[in-house]
Amino acid sequence: MATMPNPTREYLQGFACRLDAAAHGCKRALLEEARTLYGWSVSKLYAELERQVGWTSGRKVRADKGATKANGESLEMIAALQRGSVRANDKKTMFTPVASSVAANNGCEITLSARQINRLVKSRRLGVAQQAEARAPVTLRSLHPNHVHQVDPSLCLVYYMRGQQRIIRDDEFYKNKLEKLAKVKFKVWRYVLWDHASGLVLPWYVEAAGESPVNLYKFLMFAWGEQPGRRFHGVPKILMWDKGSANTAAAVQNLLAALEVKSITHAPGNARAKGGVEGGNNLVETQFESRLRFDPVHSVEELNAAAAAWAEAYCANAIPHQDTRLRRKGLKTPTARYDLWMKIRQDELRLLPPEPVCQVFLEGRKVTRKVARDLTISYAHPRADAPRTYDVAGLAGVCAGDVLEISPLLFGNCAISLRVPRYDGEDVIYRLEPEADERDDYGRPMTAPIIGESYASRPMTDADRSAQALDGLLYPGMTAEEMDKARRSNAALMGGTVDAVRHLAQIEIPAALPRRGTDIAIQASQFETVPMTHFEAAKALRGMGVDRQDLHPWLVATYPDGVKEEALAEIAAGLKGNTEPRLRAVGGA
């Protein structure tokens, strides 16, 4: 497409050629001609020549250009005073004359007028307006519908008292009369969802005393689940909201984790981070709630029904005599929000599981399981009818015997979230699905290698890799087979180069004076043998060939204190030679 001619640029191109061809002393008249034509100053004319046609005079810039007699610290002090007086709504409450006066009374040298100070503060980007530009928001992009949802609860203008609809009026509930609003026990809270890609808006109302995790859960179930007469549904991948007490509730966060929804919260006071849903709240308030003054409803149920009908019509651009199409920079033509949302693909539309299943995951039960020797974990998923086996082989940081934390997930085939602790404190999260548990008639897994036909080995774990590296130090330059041979032959480790014993003989022990000891007194009675019992003596004598019927009673009568072991041979010889042996006391002195 042909571009429209720019008369100013064409004139400046010819004017630049005339300046280059002008003789010395004739350029001033040419400059006055251009100034008169456009009403520009000389500096403005030079700037436009450089910007539009790239012409410069070639003159050296003044050495004192940009210099000022104003003290830089004084300007920073004035700018800091103005910045510190900015309210939360970005309203500046201290202007340059007041800031200059305060700075001068606190030791700063102020020699310029307020107008000159404003110019210098602006040129140095110290002003409040320039600081606000520095915090300008960045345009964000989402990949597809239902990729990013933004949610925000706010107090609705409507409330119900004694079965009658009422509207919050500024003259009744303004900021200095909040105690009157506090008397309304059950207020109506509005929850709004905004789809980042399509701009689709979805409101929902609940009558409650304040925000609560229960109401937030009900809203998410309503918004993400399929509803009669509504096309919009599905679970996002990212949810953006503020750090309200209800939003950070553990139960809601547990459900988001199970649904694999990444929760992103903005910093306090930075509501523009989710400016889309803030604009959605404004749309609901001005486009829907404004109608209630003329056509009131009598309960929250009727309010939600009316809001659902309005949202469907508004997002489909179906409201009579009203154009509600989305106008966005980058769209060639205004487009209905539903037309954009309907571009969602099947793999991008994640269906919400049944609500009873979601209620189970609100508890967020986390269990621990020990990794078996075959690098598997057995876990009974809430959606499975029996324990399933999960293969963790090859996962970094996982070794046999580790005890790991497991959380069930709602999407996928009985998928789980596996949390593996790391040395730096940052846990690694893995998403796993159970392995196919197909077995033969003998209970062996069908995926196992068949003996004699194929071979397979487990992927190396961190412990295996560490052991391999250590073996490389113990057996340098050897292959795996050579290492096994060296182990069996008890070869010296590390090539025998490590001095683990030889240096001990070379150690010089510090000299020390000998220490005197104490002799141990030993009594002779400690070495006397203990007499044998009559039973032991009788058994020993029978082993020596003594055959006497009353041997045991005879020993008791003859040796009442027991029998010495060294006397057994003499007693045996006497009993064998005589029927009635000669009595002899052995134990006496």
Coordinates of C-alpha atoms in Angstrom, one line a residue:
M1 CA 0.0 0.0 0.0
A2 CA 1.4 3.4 -1.0
T3 CA 2.2 5.8 1.8
M4 CA 0.8 9.3 2.0
P5 CA 3.4 12.0 1.2
N6 CA 4.6 14.0 4.2
P7 CA 4.8 17.7 3.1
T8 CA 6.9 18.7 6.2
R9 CA 9.5 16.0 5.6
E10 CA 9.7 16.9 1.9
Y11 CA 10.2 20.5 2.7
L12 CA 12.9 19.7 5.3
Q13 CA 14.7 17.5 2.8
G14 CA 14.9 20.3 0.3
F15 CA 15.7 22.8 3.1
A16 CA 18.6 20.6 4.3
C17 CA 20.1 20.6 0.8
R18 CA 19.7 24.4 0.6
L19 CA 21.6 24.7 4.0
D20 CA 24.4 22.6 2.7
A21 CA 24.7 24.7 -0.5
A22 CA 24.4 28.1 1.3
A23 CA 27.4 30.3 1.4
H24 CA 29.0 31.5 4.6
G25 CA 26.7 34.0 6.3
C26 CA 23.6 33.1 4.4
K27 CA 22.2 30.3 6.6
R28 CA 20.7 32.7 9.1
A29 CA 18.2 34.0 6.5
L30 CA 17.2 30.4 5.6
L31 CA 16.7 29.5 9.2
E32 CA 14.4 32.6 9.7
E33 CA 12.4 31.5 6.7
A34 CA 11.7 28.0 8.1
R35 CA 11.0 29.5 11.6
T36 CA 8.4 31.9 10.1
L37 CA 6.8 29.0 8.2
Y38 CA 6.4 26.6 11.1
G39 CA 6.6 28.9 14.1
W40 CA 9.5 26.9 15.5
S41 CA 12.5 28.0 17.6
V42 CA 16.0 27.5 16.2
S43 CA 16.6 24.5 18.5
K44 CA 13.3 23.0 17.5
L45 CA 14.1 23.4 13.8
Y46 CA 17.5 21.7 14.3
A47 CA 15.9 18.9 16.2
E48 CA 13.3 18.3 13.5
L49 CA 15.9 18.3 10.8
E50 CA 17.9 15.6 12.7
R51 CA 14.8 13.6 13.5
Q52 CA 13.0 13.6 10.1
V53 CA 15.8 13.8 7.6
G54 CA 19.0 13.1 9.6
W55 CA 20.7 16.4 9.0
T56 CA 22.9 18.0 11.5
S57 CA 24.8 21.3 11.4
G58 CA 28.1 19.7 12.4
R59 CA 28.7 22.4 15.0
K60 CA 30.3 21.4 18.3
V61 CA 27.9 21.2 21.2
R62 CA 28.4 23.8 23.9
A63 CA 30.6 22.7 26.7
D64 CA 28.1 23.9 29.3
K65 CA 25.0 22.4 27.7
G66 CA 22.9 20.8 30.4
A67 CA 24.8 22.4 33.2
T68 CA 23.0 24.3 35.9
K69 CA 24.0 26.2 39.0
A70 CA 21.4 24.3 41.0
N71 CA 22.8 21.8 43.4
G72 CA 22.1 18.1 42.5
E73 CA 21.5 17.1 46.1
S74 CA 19.0 20.0 46.5
L75 CA 17.0 18.7 43.4
E76 CA 17.0 15.2 44.8
M77 CA 15.8 16.4 48.2
I78 CA 12.9 18.3 46.5
A79 CA 12.0 15.3 44.4
A80 CA 12.2 13.0 47.5
L81 CA 9.9 15.3 49.4
Q82 CA 7.3 15.2 46.6
R83 CA 7.7 11.4 46.2
G84 CA 7.2 10.9 49.9
S85 CA 3.9 12.9 49.9
V86 CA 2.2 10.7 47.2
R87 CA -0.9 9.0 48.5
A88 CA -1.9 5.4 47.8
N89 CA -4.1 6.6 44.8
D90 CA -1.0 8.3 43.2
K91 CA -2.2 11.7 44.1
K92 CA 0.7 14.2 44.7
T93 CA 0.0 16.3 47.8
M94 CA 3.2 18.4 48.0
F95 CA 4.1 20.7 45.1
T96 CA 7.4 22.3 44.2
P97 CA 6.9 25.6 46.1
V98 CA 6.2 23.8 49.3
A99 CA 9.0 21.2 48.7
S100 CA 11.5 24.0 47.9
S101 CA 10.6 25.8 51.2
V102 CA 11.0 22.6 53.3
A103 CA 14.3 21.8 51.6
A104 CA 15.6 25.3 52.1
N105 CA 14.7 25.2 55.8
N106 CA 16.6 22.0 56.1
G107 CA 20.0 23.2 54.8
C108 CA 19.6 22.9 51.1
E109 CA 20.6 25.8 48.8
I110 CA 17.7 26.8 46.6
T111 CA 18.6 29.5 44.1
L112 CA 16.2 28.8 41.2
S113 CA 12.5 29.5 40.7
A114 CA 9.8 26.8 41.0
R115 CA 9.5 26.8 37.2
Q116 CA 13.2 26.1 36.6
I117 CA 13.2 23.4 39.3
N118 CA 10.3 21.7 37.7
R119 CA 12.1 21.7 34.3
L120 CA 15.3 20.3 35.9
V121 CA 13.5 17.7 37.9
K122 CA 11.6 16.6 34.8
S123 CA 14.8 16.4 32.7
R124 CA 16.5 14.3 35.3
R125 CA 13.5 11.9 35.5
L126 CA 13.1 12.7 39.2
G127 CA 9.5 13.9 39.1
V128 CA 6.5 12.0 40.4
A129 CA 5.0 11.7 36.9
Q130 CA 8.3 10.2 35.6
Q131 CA 8.4 7.8 38.5
A132 CA 4.9 6.7 37.7
E133 CA 5.9 6.0 34.1
A134 CA 8.8 3.9 35.4
R135 CA 6.2 1.7 37.1
A136 CA 4.1 1.3 33.9
P137 CA 2.6 -2.2 33.6
V138 CA 3.9 -4.7 31.1
T139 CA 1.5 -6.3 28.6
L140 CA 1.3 -10.0 29.3
R141 CA 0.3 -12.8 26.9
S142 CA -1.6 -16.1 27.5
L143 CA -1.3 -19.0 25.1
H144 CA -4.9 -20.0 24.7
P145 CA -8.3 -19.7 26.3
N146 CA -8.4 -21.3 29.8
H147 CA -4.6 -20.9 30.0
V148 CA -4.9 -18.1 32.6
H149 CA -7.9 -17.2 34.8
Q150 CA -8.0 -14.2 37.1
V151 CA -10.4 -14.2 40.1
D152 CA -11.3 -11.4 42.4
P153 CA -14.0 -11.2 45.2
S154 CA -15.4 -7.8 46.1
L155 CA -18.4 -6.4 48.0
C156 CA -21.4 -5.9 45.9
L157 CA -23.6 -2.8 45.8
V158 CA -26.6 -5.0 46.4
Y159 CA -27.6 -6.4 49.7
Y160 CA -30.8 -8.0 51.1
M161 CA -32.6 -7.1 54.4
R162 CA -35.8 -8.7 55.5
G163 CA -36.3 -10.2 52.0
Q164 CA -36.0 -6.9 50.2
Q165 CA -33.3 -5.9 47.8
R166 CA -31.4 -2.7 48.7
I167 CA -28.6 -0.8 47.0
I168 CA -25.6 0.6 48.9
R169 CA -26.0 4.4 48.5
D170 CA -23.1 6.8 48.9
D171 CA -25.0 9.1 51.1
E172 CA -25.7 6.3 53.6
F173 CA -22.5 4.3 53.5
Y174 CA -19.6 6.7 52.7
K175 CA -16.1 6.2 54.0
N176 CA -16.7 8.1 57.2
K177 CA -19.9 6.2 58.1
L178 CA -18.8 2.6 57.8
E179 CA -20.3 1.6 61.1
K180 CA -23.8 1.7 59.4
L181 CA -22.6 -0.8 56.8
A182 CA -21.2 -3.0 59.5
K183 CA -24.8 -3.4 60.9
V184 CA -25.7 -5.3 57.7
K185 CA -24.8 -8.8 58.9
F186 CA -25.1 -10.7 55.6
K187 CA -23.7 -8.7 52.7
V188 CA -23.7 -9.9 49.1
W189 CA -20.2 -10.7 47.8
R190 CA -19.5 -10.7 44.1
Y191 CA -16.9 -13.2 42.7
V192 CA -15.7 -12.5 39.1
L193 CA -13.7 -14.7 36.9
W194 CA -11.9 -13.2 33.8
D195 CA -10.3 -15.3 31.1
H196 CA -7.1 -13.6 30.0
A197 CA -7.1 -14.8 26.4
S198 CA -10.7 -14.2 25.4
G199 CA -11.7 -11.5 28.0
L200 CA -14.7 -13.5 29.0
V201 CA -16.3 -12.4 32.2
L202 CA -18.2 -14.6 34.6
P203 CA -19.9 -13.2 37.8
W204 CA -21.3 -15.2 40.8
Y205 CA -22.9 -13.9 44.0
V206 CA -23.2 -15.2 47.5
E207 CA -24.7 -13.8 50.7
A208 CA -22.2 -14.0 53.6
A209 CA -20.6 -12.0 56.4
G210 CA -17.3 -11.9 54.5
E211 CA -14.9 -13.8 52.3
S212 CA -14.4 -17.5 53.2
P213 CA -12.7 -20.5 51.7
V214 CA -16.0 -22.3 51.4
N215 CA -17.5 -19.6 49.2
L216 CA -14.4 -19.5 47.1
Y217 CA -14.5 -23.2 46.6
K218 CA -18.2 -23.1 45.6
F219 CA -17.4 -20.3 43.1
L220 CA -14.6 -22.3 41.5
M221 CA -16.8 -25.4 41.2
F222 CA -19.5 -23.2 39.5
A223 CA -17.1 -21.4 37.2
W224 CA -15.0 -24.4 36.1
G225 CA -17.7 -27.0 36.0
E226 CA -20.2 -27.5 33.1
Q227 CA -23.5 -25.5 33.7
P228 CA -26.8 -25.9 31.8
G229 CA -27.1 -23.2 29.1
R230 CA -23.4 -22.1 29.4
R231 CA -20.7 -22.8 26.9
F232 CA -17.8 -21.7 29.1
H233 CA -16.2 -24.3 31.4
G234 CA -12.8 -25.9 32.1
V235 CA -9.9 -25.8 34.5
P236 CA -7.1 -23.3 33.8
K237 CA -3.4 -24.0 34.1
I238 CA -2.7 -20.7 35.9
L239 CA -4.8 -18.8 38.4
M240 CA -4.0 -15.2 39.3
W241 CA -5.5 -13.6 42.4
D242 CA -4.6 -11.5 45.5
K243 CA -3.2 -12.6 48.8
G244 CA -6.6 -12.5 50.6
S245 CA -7.1 -14.7 53.6
A246 CA -9.6 -16.8 51.7
N247 CA -7.3 -17.2 48.7
T248 CA -4.4 -18.5 50.8
A249 CA -6.5 -21.0 52.6
A250 CA -4.8 -24.4 52.8
A251 CA -7.8 -26.3 51.6
V252 CA -8.2 -24.2 48.4
Q253 CA -4.4 -24.5 47.7
N254 CA -4.6 -28.2 48.2
L255 CA -7.3 -28.4 45.5
L256 CA -5.3 -26.3 43.1
A257 CA -2.3 -28.5 43.6
A258 CA -4.4 -31.6 42.9
L259 CA -5.8 -29.9 39.8
E260 CA -2.3 -28.9 38.7
V261 CA -3.3 -25.3 38.7
K262 CA -0.3 -22.9 39.3
S263 CA -1.3 -20.2 41.8
I264 CA 0.1 -16.8 41.2
T265 CA -0.6 -14.0 43.8
H266 CA 0.4 -10.4 43.3
A267 CA 2.1 -8.2 45.9
P268 CA -0.2 -6.3 48.4
G269 CA -1.3 -3.0 46.9
N270 CA -0.5 -4.0 43.3
A271 CA -4.0 -4.8 42.1
R272 CA -3.1 -3.8 38.6
A273 CA -1.2 -7.1 38.3
K274 CA -4.6 -8.6 37.6
G275 CA -6.1 -5.5 36.0
G276 CA -8.2 -7.7 33.7
V277 CA -10.5 -9.0 36.4
E278 CA -10.5 -5.5 38.0
G279 CA -11.9 -4.3 34.7
G280 CA -14.3 -7.2 34.8
N281 CA -15.6 -6.1 38.2
N282 CA -16.2 -2.7 36.7
L283 CA -18.1 -4.3 33.7
V284 CA -20.3 -6.3 36.0
E285 CA -21.1 -3.2 38.2
T286 CA -21.8 -0.8 35.3
Q287 CA -23.3 -3.2 32.7
F288 CA -25.3 -5.5 34.9
E289 CA -25.8 -4.3 38.5
S290 CA -26.9 -0.9 37.2
R291 CA -30.0 -2.6 35.8
L292 CA -31.1 -3.8 39.2
R293 CA -32.2 -0.4 40.3
F294 CA -34.9 -0.6 37.6
D295 CA -35.7 -4.3 37.7
P296 CA -34.9 -5.6 41.2
V297 CA -34.6 -9.3 42.1
H298 CA -35.6 -10.7 45.5
S299 CA -33.0 -13.2 46.4
V300 CA -29.4 -14.2 45.7
E301 CA -30.7 -17.2 43.7
E302 CA -32.6 -14.9 41.4
L303 CA -29.5 -12.6 41.3
N304 CA -27.3 -15.4 40.1
A305 CA -29.8 -16.5 37.5
A306 CA -30.0 -13.0 36.1
A307 CA -26.2 -12.6 36.2
A308 CA -25.7 -15.9 34.3
A309 CA -28.2 -14.8 31.6
W310 CA -26.5 -11.4 31.3
A311 CA -22.9 -12.9 31.1
E312 CA -23.9 -15.3 28.3
A313 CA -25.5 -12.5 26.3
Y314 CA -22.8 -10.0 27.0
C315 CA -19.9 -12.3 26.1
A316 CA -21.8 -13.5 22.9
N317 CA -22.6 -9.9 21.9
A318 CA -26.3 -10.8 21.9
I319 CA -27.7 -8.0 24.0
P320 CA -30.2 -6.0 21.8
H321 CA -29.1 -2.6 20.7
Q322 CA -25.7 -2.8 22.5
D323 CA -22.3 -3.6 21.0
T324 CA -20.4 -5.7 23.6
R325 CA -17.6 -6.9 21.3
L326 CA -14.0 -6.8 22.6
R327 CA -11.9 -4.1 21.2
R328 CA -8.2 -4.9 21.7
K329 CA -5.1 -3.6 20.1
G330 CA -4.0 -6.3 17.8
L331 CA -7.4 -7.6 16.8
K332 CA -8.2 -6.6 13.2
T333 CA -11.9 -6.2 14.0
P334 CA -14.0 -6.0 17.2
T335 CA -14.8 -9.6 18.2
A336 CA -17.2 -11.2 20.6
R337 CA -15.6 -12.7 23.7
Y338 CA -17.2 -16.1 23.1
D339 CA -15.9 -16.1 19.5
L340 CA -12.4 -15.9 21.0
W341 CA -13.0 -18.5 23.7
M342 CA -14.4 -21.0 21.2
K343 CA -10.9 -21.2 19.6
I344 CA -9.9 -23.5 22.5
R345 CA -8.6 -26.9 21.4
Q346 CA -9.5 -30.3 22.9
D347 CA -6.1 -30.7 24.6
E348 CA -6.5 -27.2 26.1
L349 CA -9.9 -27.8 27.6
R350 CA -9.3 -29.6 30.9
L351 CA -12.6 -30.9 32.3
L352 CA -13.3 -30.5 36.0
P353 CA -13.7 -33.9 37.8
P354 CA -17.0 -34.5 39.7
E355 CA -17.4 -32.4 42.8
P356 CA -17.4 -35.3 45.3
V357 CA -13.9 -36.2 44.0
C358 CA -12.8 -32.5 44.4
Q359 CA -14.1 -32.5 48.0
V360 CA -11.8 -35.4 48.8
F361 CA -8.8 -33.5 47.5
L362 CA -9.6 -30.4 49.6
E363 CA -8.1 -32.2 52.5
G364 CA -4.8 -32.4 50.6
R365 CA -3.7 -35.7 52.2
K366 CA 0.1 -36.2 51.8
V367 CA 1.6 -39.6 52.5
T368 CA 5.1 -40.9 52.5
R369 CA 6.3 -44.0 50.8
K370 CA 9.6 -45.9 50.8
V371 CA 11.4 -46.6 47.5
A372 CA 11.8 -50.3 47.1
R373 CA 15.0 -52.0 46.0
D374 CA 13.7 -52.3 42.4
L375 CA 13.2 -48.5 42.4
T376 CA 9.4 -48.5 42.5
I377 CA 6.8 -47.1 44.8
S378 CA 3.4 -48.7 45.7
Y379 CA 0.5 -46.3 46.3
A380 CA -3.3 -46.5 46.4
H381 CA -4.6 -43.5 44.5
P382 CA -8.0 -42.3 45.6
R383 CA -9.3 -42.8 42.1
A384 CA -7.9 -46.4 41.9
D385 CA -9.5 -49.6 43.1
A386 CA -6.2 -51.1 44.1
P387 CA -2.6 -50.0 44.9
R388 CA -0.6 -49.1 41.8
T389 CA 3.1 -49.3 41.1
Y390 CA 5.1 -46.2 40.1
D391 CA 8.5 -46.5 38.5
V392 CA 11.0 -43.9 39.9
A393 CA 14.1 -45.3 38.2
G394 CA 16.2 -42.6 36.5
L395 CA 14.8 -39.7 38.5
A396 CA 17.5 -37.4 39.8
G397 CA 17.9 -37.5 43.5
V398 CA 15.9 -40.8 44.0
C399 CA 17.6 -43.9 45.4
A400 CA 16.4 -47.1 46.9
G401 CA 15.4 -46.8 50.5
D402 CA 14.5 -43.1 50.3
V403 CA 11.3 -42.0 52.0
L404 CA 9.4 -39.5 49.7
E405 CA 6.3 -37.4 50.0
I406 CA 3.4 -38.2 47.7
S407 CA 0.3 -36.2 46.8
P408 CA -2.4 -37.5 44.5
L409 CA -3.4 -35.5 41.3
L410 CA -6.8 -35.3 39.7
F411 CA -5.8 -35.2 36.1
G412 CA -4.1 -38.1 34.3
N413 CA -4.2 -41.9 34.9
C414 CA -4.0 -41.9 38.7
A415 CA -1.1 -39.5 38.5
I416 CA 0.8 -38.4 41.6
S417 CA 3.1 -35.6 42.6
L418 CA 6.4 -36.8 44.0
R419 CA 8.5 -34.4 46.1
V420 CA 12.2 -35.1 46.3
P421 CA 14.3 -33.0 48.7
R422 CA 17.6 -31.5 47.5
Y423 CA 20.8 -30.5 49.2
D424 CA 20.1 -26.8 48.7
G425 CA 16.6 -26.9 50.3
E426 CA 14.7 -26.5 47.0
D427 CA 12.6 -29.6 46.5
V428 CA 12.2 -31.2 43.1
I429 CA 8.6 -32.1 42.0
Y430 CA 8.0 -35.0 39.7
R431 CA 4.7 -36.0 38.1
L432 CA 4.3 -39.7 37.7
E433 CA 1.7 -42.1 36.3
P434 CA 1.6 -45.8 37.3
E435 CA 3.3 -48.3 35.0
A436 CA 1.1 -50.7 33.1
D437 CA 0.5 -53.6 35.5
E438 CA 0.1 -56.4 32.9
R439 CA 1.3 -59.8 34.2
D440 CA 1.5 -63.3 32.8
D441 CA -0.2 -66.4 34.3
Y442 CA 2.7 -66.8 36.8
G443 CA 2.6 -63.3 38.2
R444 CA 5.6 -61.9 36.3
P445 CA 5.3 -58.5 34.6
M446 CA 4.9 -58.7 30.8
T447 CA 7.4 -55.9 30.3
A448 CA 10.2 -57.9 32.0
P449 CA 13.0 -59.2 29.8
I450 CA 12.7 -62.9 28.9
I451 CA 15.6 -65.0 30.1
G452 CA 17.9 -66.1 27.2
E453 CA 16.2 -63.7 24.8
S454 CA 16.8 -60.2 26.0
Y455 CA 18.6 -58.2 28.6
A456 CA 17.7 -55.1 30.5
S457 CA 19.1 -53.1 33.4
R458 CA 17.7 -50.3 35.6
P459 CA 18.6 -46.7 34.8
M460 CA 21.5 -45.5 36.9
T461 CA 20.5 -43.6 40.1
D462 CA 22.5 -40.8 41.8
A463 CA 24.0 -43.4 44.1
D464 CA 25.0 -45.6 41.1
R465 CA 26.7 -42.6 39.4
S466 CA 28.5 -41.6 42.6
A467 CA 29.7 -45.2 43.1
Q468 CA 30.9 -45.3 39.5
A469 CA 32.9 -42.1 40.0
L470 CA 34.4 -43.4 43.3
D471 CA 35.4 -46.7 41.6
G472 CA 37.2 -44.6 39.0
L473 CA 39.3 -43.2 41.8
L474 CA 39.9 -46.6 43.4
Y475 CA 40.8 -48.3 40.1
P476 CA 42.2 -45.6 37.8
G477 CA 42.3 -46.3 34.1
M478 CA 40.5 -49.6 34.4
T479 CA 37.4 -50.9 32.6
A480 CA 34.5 -52.4 34.5
E481 CA 35.8 -56.0 33.8
E482 CA 39.3 -55.0 35.0
M483 CA 37.8 -53.5 38.2
D484 CA 36.0 -56.8 39.0
K485 CA 39.2 -58.7 38.4
A486 CA 41.1 -56.4 40.7
R487 CA 38.5 -56.8 43.4
R488 CA 38.7 -60.5 43.3
S489 CA 42.5 -60.5 43.4
N490 CA 42.6 -58.1 46.3
A491 CA 44.9 -55.8 44.4
A492 CA 46.0 -52.6 46.1
L493 CA 43.5 -49.9 45.7
M494 CA 44.4 -46.7 43.8
G495 CA 47.4 -48.4 42.2
G496 CA 49.2 -48.8 45.5
T497 CA 50.2 -45.2 45.4
V498 CA 48.4 -44.3 48.7
D499 CA 50.6 -44.4 51.7
A500 CA 48.1 -45.5 54.4
V501 CA 50.5 -47.5 56.6
R502 CA 54.2 -46.9 55.7
H503 CA 54.2 -43.4 57.1
L504 CA 53.2 -44.6 60.5
A505 CA 56.7 -45.9 61.2
Q506 CA 58.2 -42.5 60.5
I507 CA 56.0 -40.7 63.0
E508 CA 58.0 -39.2 65.9
I509 CA 56.3 -39.7 69.2
P510 CA 57.0 -36.9 71.7
A511 CA 59.2 -38.0 74.6
A512 CA 57.6 -38.4 78.0
L513 CA 58.7 -39.4 81.5
P514 CA 57.7 -42.9 82.4
R515 CA 54.8 -43.2 84.8
R516 CA 55.1 -45.2 88.1
G517 CA 52.5 -47.9 88.7
T518 CA 51.1 -49.8 91.7
D519 CA 51.7 -53.5 92.2
I520 CA 48.7 -55.8 92.2
A521 CA 48.4 -58.0 95.4
I522 CA 47.5 -61.5 94.5
Q523 CA 46.4 -64.0 97.2
A524 CA 47.3 -67.7 96.8
S525 CA 43.8 -68.8 97.6
Q526 CA 42.7 -67.3 94.3
F527 CA 44.5 -70.1 92.5
E528 CA 43.1 -73.0 94.5
T529 CA 41.0 -75.4 92.4
V530 CA 37.4 -75.7 93.2
P531 CA 36.4 -79.3 94.2
M532 CA 34.1 -81.2 91.8
T533 CA 30.6 -82.0 92.8
H534 CA 29.7 -85.6 93.7
F535 CA 27.7 -86.0 90.5
E536 CA 30.7 -84.7 88.4
A537 CA 33.1 -87.0 90.2
A538 CA 30.8 -90.1 89.9
K539 CA 30.5 -89.4 86.1
A540 CA 34.3 -89.1 85.8
L541 CA 35.0 -92.2 87.7
R542 CA 32.5 -94.3 85.7
G543 CA 34.4 -93.0 82.6
M544 CA 37.6 -94.3 84.1
G545 CA 36.1 -97.8 84.4
V546 CA 34.8 -97.8 88.0
D547 CA 31.6 -100.0 88.2
R548 CA 30.0 -99.7 91.7
Q549 CA 26.3 -99.5 92.3
D550 CA 26.5 -97.2 95.3
L551 CA 29.2 -94.9 93.9
H552 CA 27.4 -91.7 94.3
P553 CA 26.2 -92.3 97.9
W554 CA 29.7 -93.5 98.8
L555 CA 31.3 -90.3 97.4
V556 CA 28.9 -88.2 99.4
A557 CA 29.7 -90.1 102.6
T558 CA 33.4 -90.3 102.0
Y559 CA 34.0 -86.8 100.5
P560 CA 31.3 -84.5 102.0
D561 CA 33.2 -81.3 100.8
G562 CA 33.6 -82.4 97.2
V563 CA 36.2 -84.3 95.3
K564 CA 39.5 -82.8 94.1
E565 CA 40.1 -83.5 90.4
E566 CA 43.7 -84.6 91.0
A567 CA 42.5 -87.3 93.4
L568 CA 40.3 -89.1 90.9
A569 CA 43.1 -91.4 89.6
E570 CA 44.0 -92.6 93.1
I571 CA 40.3 -93.1 94.0
A572 CA 39.7 -95.1 90.8
A573 CA 42.7 -97.3 91.4
G574 CA 41.5 -98.1 94.9
L575 CA 37.9 -98.9 93.9
K576 CA 39.1 -101.2 91.1
G577 CA 41.6 -103.1 93.4
N578 CA 39.4 -103.5 96.5
T579 CA 35.8 -104.1 97.0
E580 CA 35.9 -101.9 100.0
P581 CA 38.5 -99.2 99.4
R582 CA 40.5 -97.7 102.2
L583 CA 38.9 -94.5 103.3
R584 CA 41.2 -91.5 103.0
A585 CA 40.4 -87.9 103.5
V586 CA 41.6 -85.8 100.6
G587 CA 40.1 -82.5 101.2
G588 CA 41.5 -82.2 104.8
A589 CA 44.6 -80.2 105.6

